[in-house]
């Protein structure tokens, strides 16, 4: 005779897989056992791009939300900041960045705080995550991203 163990939880309260939300698309999930290997990465196999982490995805969505609310002047300032991050060390972008530096006796406005957060987040993102952000931005505003690409191309050959 089989003995039945009582767990103290009625069947109606036992969660099923359908009770849990699905993982958003593009978010990192733990590797499955069949994908784990003791071999070094890249040993005889093409390396897959790293998935975007959930935290990074939320940071990117936040910046895109801000972007939607920015004025044309704020977007231009963001473009110059993005350009400086894309081609660091170019004289033209350094001079543009220096022209925006000012000593201020007032508190930063919301836009300036957003740019500070954007910079902190961007610096923590891997290259794949940065590319993912640019792709998401292109979906929202292809004209802006096209202008960004032409600006990057315009820095070619300048030291």
PDB file of C-alpha atoms in Angstrom:
ATOM      1  CA  UNK A   1       0.000   0.000   0.000  1.00  0.00           C
ATOM      2  CA  UNK A   2       1.419   3.365  -1.047  1.00  0.00           C
ATOM      3  CA  UNK A   3       1.658   5.986   1.615  1.00  0.00           C
ATOM      4  CA  UNK A   4       0.695   9.522   0.721  1.00  0.00           C
ATOM      5  CA  UNK A   5       2.637  12.384   2.257  1.00  0.00           C
ATOM      6  CA  UNK A   6       0.688  15.402   3.292  1.00  0.00           C
ATOM      7  CA  UNK A   7       2.498  18.697   2.657  1.00  0.00           C
ATOM      8  CA  UNK A   8      -0.039  20.906   4.363  1.00  0.00           C
ATOM      9  CA  UNK A   9      -0.783  22.739   1.111  1.00  0.00           C
ATOM     10  CA  UNK A  10      -4.074  21.958  -0.604  1.00  0.00           C
ATOM     11  CA  UNK A  11      -3.912  21.134  -4.342  1.00  0.00           C
ATOM     12  CA  UNK A  12      -5.741  24.366  -5.174  1.00  0.00           C
ATOM     13  CA  UNK A  13      -2.852  26.414  -3.769  1.00  0.00           C
ATOM     14  CA  UNK A  14       0.025  24.574  -5.420  1.00  0.00           C
ATOM     15  CA  UNK A  15       1.398  26.830  -8.176  1.00  0.00           C
ATOM     16  CA  UNK A  16       1.634  25.522 -11.686  1.00  0.00           C
ATOM     17  CA  UNK A  17       4.015  26.801 -14.401  1.00  0.00           C
ATOM     18  CA  UNK A  18       1.151  28.825 -15.897  1.00  0.00           C
ATOM     19  CA  UNK A  19       0.885  30.841 -12.647  1.00  0.00           C
ATOM     20  CA  UNK A  20       4.269  32.497 -13.220  1.00  0.00           C
ATOM     21  CA  UNK A  21       4.887  35.305 -15.736  1.00  0.00           C
ATOM     22  CA  UNK A  22       6.966  34.471 -18.756  1.00  0.00           C
ATOM     23  CA  UNK A  23      10.423  35.958 -19.176  1.00  0.00           C
ATOM     24  CA  UNK A  24      10.327  39.047 -21.437  1.00  0.00           C
ATOM     25  CA  UNK A  25      11.837  38.473 -24.872  1.00  0.00           C
ATOM     26  CA  UNK A  26      15.518  39.405 -25.111  1.00  0.00           C
ATOM     27  CA  UNK A  27      16.104  39.049 -21.366  1.00  0.00           C
ATOM     28  CA  UNK A  28      18.882  36.821 -20.051  1.00  0.00           C
ATOM     29  CA  UNK A  29      17.785  33.519 -18.596  1.00  0.00           C
ATOM     30  CA  UNK A  30      19.908  30.922 -16.828  1.00  0.00           C
ATOM     31  CA  UNK A  31      21.725  28.571 -19.203  1.00  0.00           C
ATOM     32  CA  UNK A  32      20.229  25.137 -19.698  1.00  0.00           C
ATOM     33  CA  UNK A  33      22.308  22.115 -18.751  1.00  0.00           C
ATOM     34  CA  UNK A  34      22.841  21.079 -22.360  1.00  0.00           C
ATOM     35  CA  UNK A  35      24.377  24.510 -23.095  1.00  0.00           C
ATOM     36  CA  UNK A  36      26.958  24.212 -20.308  1.00  0.00           C
ATOM     37  CA  UNK A  37      30.355  22.974 -21.315  1.00  0.00           C
ATOM     38  CA  UNK A  38      33.773  22.562 -19.759  1.00  0.00           C
ATOM     39  CA  UNK A  39      35.403  23.585 -23.036  1.00  0.00           C
ATOM     40  CA  UNK A  40      36.774  27.083 -23.329  1.00  0.00           C
ATOM     41  CA  UNK A  41      34.479  29.602 -25.030  1.00  0.00           C
ATOM     42  CA  UNK A  42      34.916  29.643 -28.761  1.00  0.00           C
ATOM     43  CA  UNK A  43      36.474  26.190 -28.916  1.00  0.00           C
ATOM     44  CA  UNK A  44      35.130  24.979 -32.233  1.00  0.00           C
ATOM     45  CA  UNK A  45      31.850  26.866 -32.013  1.00  0.00           C
ATOM     46  CA  UNK A  46      30.662  30.313 -33.013  1.00  0.00           C
ATOM     47  CA  UNK A  47      30.055  32.589 -30.042  1.00  0.00           C
ATOM     48  CA  UNK A  48      26.467  33.710 -29.663  1.00  0.00           C
ATOM     49  CA  UNK A  49      25.814  37.321 -28.634  1.00  0.00           C
ATOM     50  CA  UNK A  50      25.208  37.780 -24.934  1.00  0.00           C
ATOM     51  CA  UNK A  51      21.541  38.359 -24.082  1.00  0.00           C
ATOM     52  CA  UNK A  52      20.503  41.714 -22.663  1.00  0.00           C
ATOM     53  CA  UNK A  53      20.059  41.632 -18.894  1.00  0.00           C
ATOM     54  CA  UNK A  54      16.706  42.559 -17.404  1.00  0.00           C
ATOM     55  CA  UNK A  55      18.214  45.537 -15.531  1.00  0.00           C
ATOM     56  CA  UNK A  56      19.868  46.892 -18.670  1.00  0.00           C
ATOM     57  CA  UNK A  57      16.643  46.460 -20.616  1.00  0.00           C
ATOM     58  CA  UNK A  58      14.777  48.502 -17.998  1.00  0.00           C
ATOM     59  CA  UNK A  59      17.469  51.212 -18.075  1.00  0.00           C
ATOM     60  CA  UNK A  60      17.226  51.375 -21.865  1.00  0.00           C
ATOM     61  CA  UNK A  61      13.437  51.603 -21.758  1.00  0.00           C
ATOM     62  CA  UNK A  62      13.736  54.420 -19.231  1.00  0.00           C
ATOM     63  CA  UNK A  63      16.094  56.424 -21.472  1.00  0.00           C
ATOM     64  CA  UNK A  64      13.805  55.846 -24.464  1.00  0.00           C
ATOM     65  CA  UNK A  65      10.872  57.099 -22.410  1.00  0.00           C
ATOM     66  CA  UNK A  66      12.793  60.250 -21.545  1.00  0.00           C
ATOM     67  CA  UNK A  67      13.815  60.644 -25.184  1.00  0.00           C
ATOM     68  CA  UNK A  68      10.156  60.683 -26.238  1.00  0.00           C
ATOM     69  CA  UNK A  69       9.523  63.666 -23.951  1.00  0.00           C
ATOM     70  CA  UNK A  70      12.621  65.701 -24.817  1.00  0.00           C
ATOM     71  CA  UNK A  71      12.467  68.883 -26.874  1.00  0.00           C
ATOM     72  CA  UNK A  72      14.396  69.266 -30.130  1.00  0.00           C
ATOM     73  CA  UNK A  73      17.142  71.168 -28.270  1.00  0.00           C
ATOM     74  CA  UNK A  74      17.436  68.423 -25.646  1.00  0.00           C
ATOM     75  CA  UNK A  75      17.557  65.746 -28.339  1.00  0.00           C
ATOM     76  CA  UNK A  76      20.357  67.651 -30.072  1.00  0.00           C
ATOM     77  CA  UNK A  77      22.277  67.776 -26.788  1.00  0.00           C
ATOM     78  CA  UNK A  78      21.673  64.013 -26.372  1.00  0.00           C
ATOM     79  CA  UNK A  79      22.897  63.465 -29.949  1.00  0.00           C
ATOM     80  CA  UNK A  80      26.141  65.295 -29.158  1.00  0.00           C
ATOM     81  CA  UNK A  81      26.546  63.222 -25.995  1.00  0.00           C
ATOM     82  CA  UNK A  82      25.867  59.987 -27.888  1.00  0.00           C
ATOM     83  CA  UNK A  83      28.321  61.052 -30.591  1.00  0.00           C
ATOM     84  CA  UNK A  84      30.995  61.691 -27.953  1.00  0.00           C
ATOM     85  CA  UNK A  85      30.429  58.191 -26.592  1.00  0.00           C
ATOM     86  CA  UNK A  86      30.522  56.593 -30.059  1.00  0.00           C
ATOM     87  CA  UNK A  87      33.754  58.235 -31.200  1.00  0.00           C
ATOM     88  CA  UNK A  88      35.648  59.180 -28.033  1.00  0.00           C
ATOM     89  CA  UNK A  89      38.788  61.191 -28.468  1.00  0.00           C
ATOM     90  CA  UNK A  90      37.826  62.942 -31.685  1.00  0.00           C
ATOM     91  CA  UNK A  91      38.780  66.623 -31.538  1.00  0.00           C
ATOM     92  CA  UNK A  92      35.459  67.807 -32.945  1.00  0.00           C
ATOM     93  CA  UNK A  93      33.453  66.028 -30.249  1.00  0.00           C
ATOM     94  CA  UNK A  94      35.837  67.114 -27.486  1.00  0.00           C
ATOM     95  CA  UNK A  95      35.519  70.739 -28.526  1.00  0.00           C
ATOM     96  CA  UNK A  96      31.728  70.408 -28.657  1.00  0.00           C
ATOM     97  CA  UNK A  97      31.743  68.886 -25.174  1.00  0.00           C
ATOM     98  CA  UNK A  98      34.010  71.621 -23.815  1.00  0.00           C
ATOM     99  CA  UNK A  99      31.683  74.293 -25.151  1.00  0.00           C
ATOM    100  CA  UNK A 100      28.837  72.873 -23.052  1.00  0.00           C
ATOM    101  CA  UNK A 101      30.819  72.998 -19.779  1.00  0.00           C
ATOM    102  CA  UNK A 102      29.789  75.798 -17.483  1.00  0.00           C
ATOM    103  CA  UNK A 103      30.153  76.622 -13.807  1.00  0.00           C
ATOM    104  CA  UNK A 104      26.637  76.851 -12.397  1.00  0.00           C
ATOM    105  CA  UNK A 105      25.343  78.180  -9.121  1.00  0.00           C
ATOM    106  CA  UNK A 106      22.002  76.445  -9.537  1.00  0.00           C
ATOM    107  CA  UNK A 107      20.778  72.914  -9.110  1.00  0.00           C
ATOM    108  CA  UNK A 108      20.666  70.696 -12.210  1.00  0.00           C
ATOM    109  CA  UNK A 109      17.325  70.426 -13.988  1.00  0.00           C
ATOM    110  CA  UNK A 110      15.592  67.127 -14.671  1.00  0.00           C
ATOM    111  CA  UNK A 111      17.105  66.832 -18.162  1.00  0.00           C
ATOM    112  CA  UNK A 112      20.632  67.237 -16.774  1.00  0.00           C
ATOM    113  CA  UNK A 113      19.920  64.547 -14.149  1.00  0.00           C
ATOM    114  CA  UNK A 114      18.610  62.264 -16.886  1.00  0.00           C
ATOM    115  CA  UNK A 115      21.817  62.762 -18.891  1.00  0.00           C
ATOM    116  CA  UNK A 116      23.902  61.929 -15.829  1.00  0.00           C
ATOM    117  CA  UNK A 117      21.972  58.705 -15.263  1.00  0.00           C
ATOM    118  CA  UNK A 118      22.179  57.903 -18.990  1.00  0.00           C
ATOM    119  CA  UNK A 119      25.970  58.278 -18.834  1.00  0.00           C
ATOM    120  CA  UNK A 120      26.291  56.046 -15.763  1.00  0.00           C
ATOM    121  CA  UNK A 121      24.115  53.369 -17.315  1.00  0.00           C
ATOM    122  CA  UNK A 122      25.749  53.559 -20.754  1.00  0.00           C
ATOM    123  CA  UNK A 123      29.204  53.111 -19.235  1.00  0.00           C
ATOM    124  CA  UNK A 124      28.061  49.917 -17.490  1.00  0.00           C
ATOM    125  CA  UNK A 125      26.590  48.362 -20.659  1.00  0.00           C
ATOM    126  CA  UNK A 126      28.508  45.873 -22.772  1.00  0.00           C
ATOM    127  CA  UNK A 127      28.972  46.587 -26.480  1.00  0.00           C
ATOM    128  CA  UNK A 128      26.083  44.271 -27.414  1.00  0.00           C
ATOM    129  CA  UNK A 129      23.818  46.125 -24.982  1.00  0.00           C
ATOM    130  CA  UNK A 130      24.853  49.478 -26.435  1.00  0.00           C
ATOM    131  CA  UNK A 131      24.078  48.214 -29.932  1.00  0.00           C
ATOM    132  CA  UNK A 132      20.725  46.935 -28.687  1.00  0.00           C
ATOM    133  CA  UNK A 133      19.924  50.396 -27.310  1.00  0.00           C
ATOM    134  CA  UNK A 134      20.761  52.018 -30.642  1.00  0.00           C
ATOM    135  CA  UNK A 135      18.532  49.499 -32.411  1.00  0.00           C
ATOM    136  CA  UNK A 136      15.653  50.278 -30.035  1.00  0.00           C
ATOM    137  CA  UNK A 137      16.230  54.012 -30.534  1.00  0.00           C
ATOM    138  CA  UNK A 138      16.188  53.505 -34.296  1.00  0.00           C
ATOM    139  CA  UNK A 139      12.792  51.804 -34.020  1.00  0.00           C
ATOM    140  CA  UNK A 140      11.467  54.847 -32.129  1.00  0.00           C
ATOM    141  CA  UNK A 141      13.093  57.577 -34.224  1.00  0.00           C
ATOM    142  CA  UNK A 142      14.834  56.423 -37.424  1.00  0.00           C
ATOM    143  CA  UNK A 143      15.516  60.021 -38.525  1.00  0.00           C
ATOM    144  CA  UNK A 144      17.400  60.768 -35.301  1.00  0.00           C
ATOM    145  CA  UNK A 145      19.534  57.622 -35.638  1.00  0.00           C
ATOM    146  CA  UNK A 146      20.214  58.350 -39.321  1.00  0.00           C
ATOM    147  CA  UNK A 147      21.430  61.813 -38.293  1.00  0.00           C
ATOM    148  CA  UNK A 148      23.598  60.157 -35.620  1.00  0.00           C
ATOM    149  CA  UNK A 149      25.165  57.788 -38.182  1.00  0.00           C
ATOM    150  CA  UNK A 150      25.887  60.648 -40.584  1.00  0.00           C
ATOM    151  CA  UNK A 151      27.468  62.604 -37.720  1.00  0.00           C
ATOM    152  CA  UNK A 152      29.665  59.618 -36.852  1.00  0.00           C
ATOM    153  CA  UNK A 153      30.689  59.333 -40.511  1.00  0.00           C
ATOM    154  CA  UNK A 154      31.506  63.053 -40.498  1.00  0.00           C
ATOM    155  CA  UNK A 155      34.174  62.481 -37.827  1.00  0.00           C
ATOM    156  CA  UNK A 156      36.139  60.105 -40.066  1.00  0.00           C
ATOM    157  CA  UNK A 157      39.649  61.336 -40.748  1.00  0.00           C
ATOM    158  CA  UNK A 158      39.556  63.978 -38.017  1.00  0.00           C
ATOM    159  CA  UNK A 159      42.089  63.707 -35.218  1.00  0.00           C
TER     160      UNK A 159
END
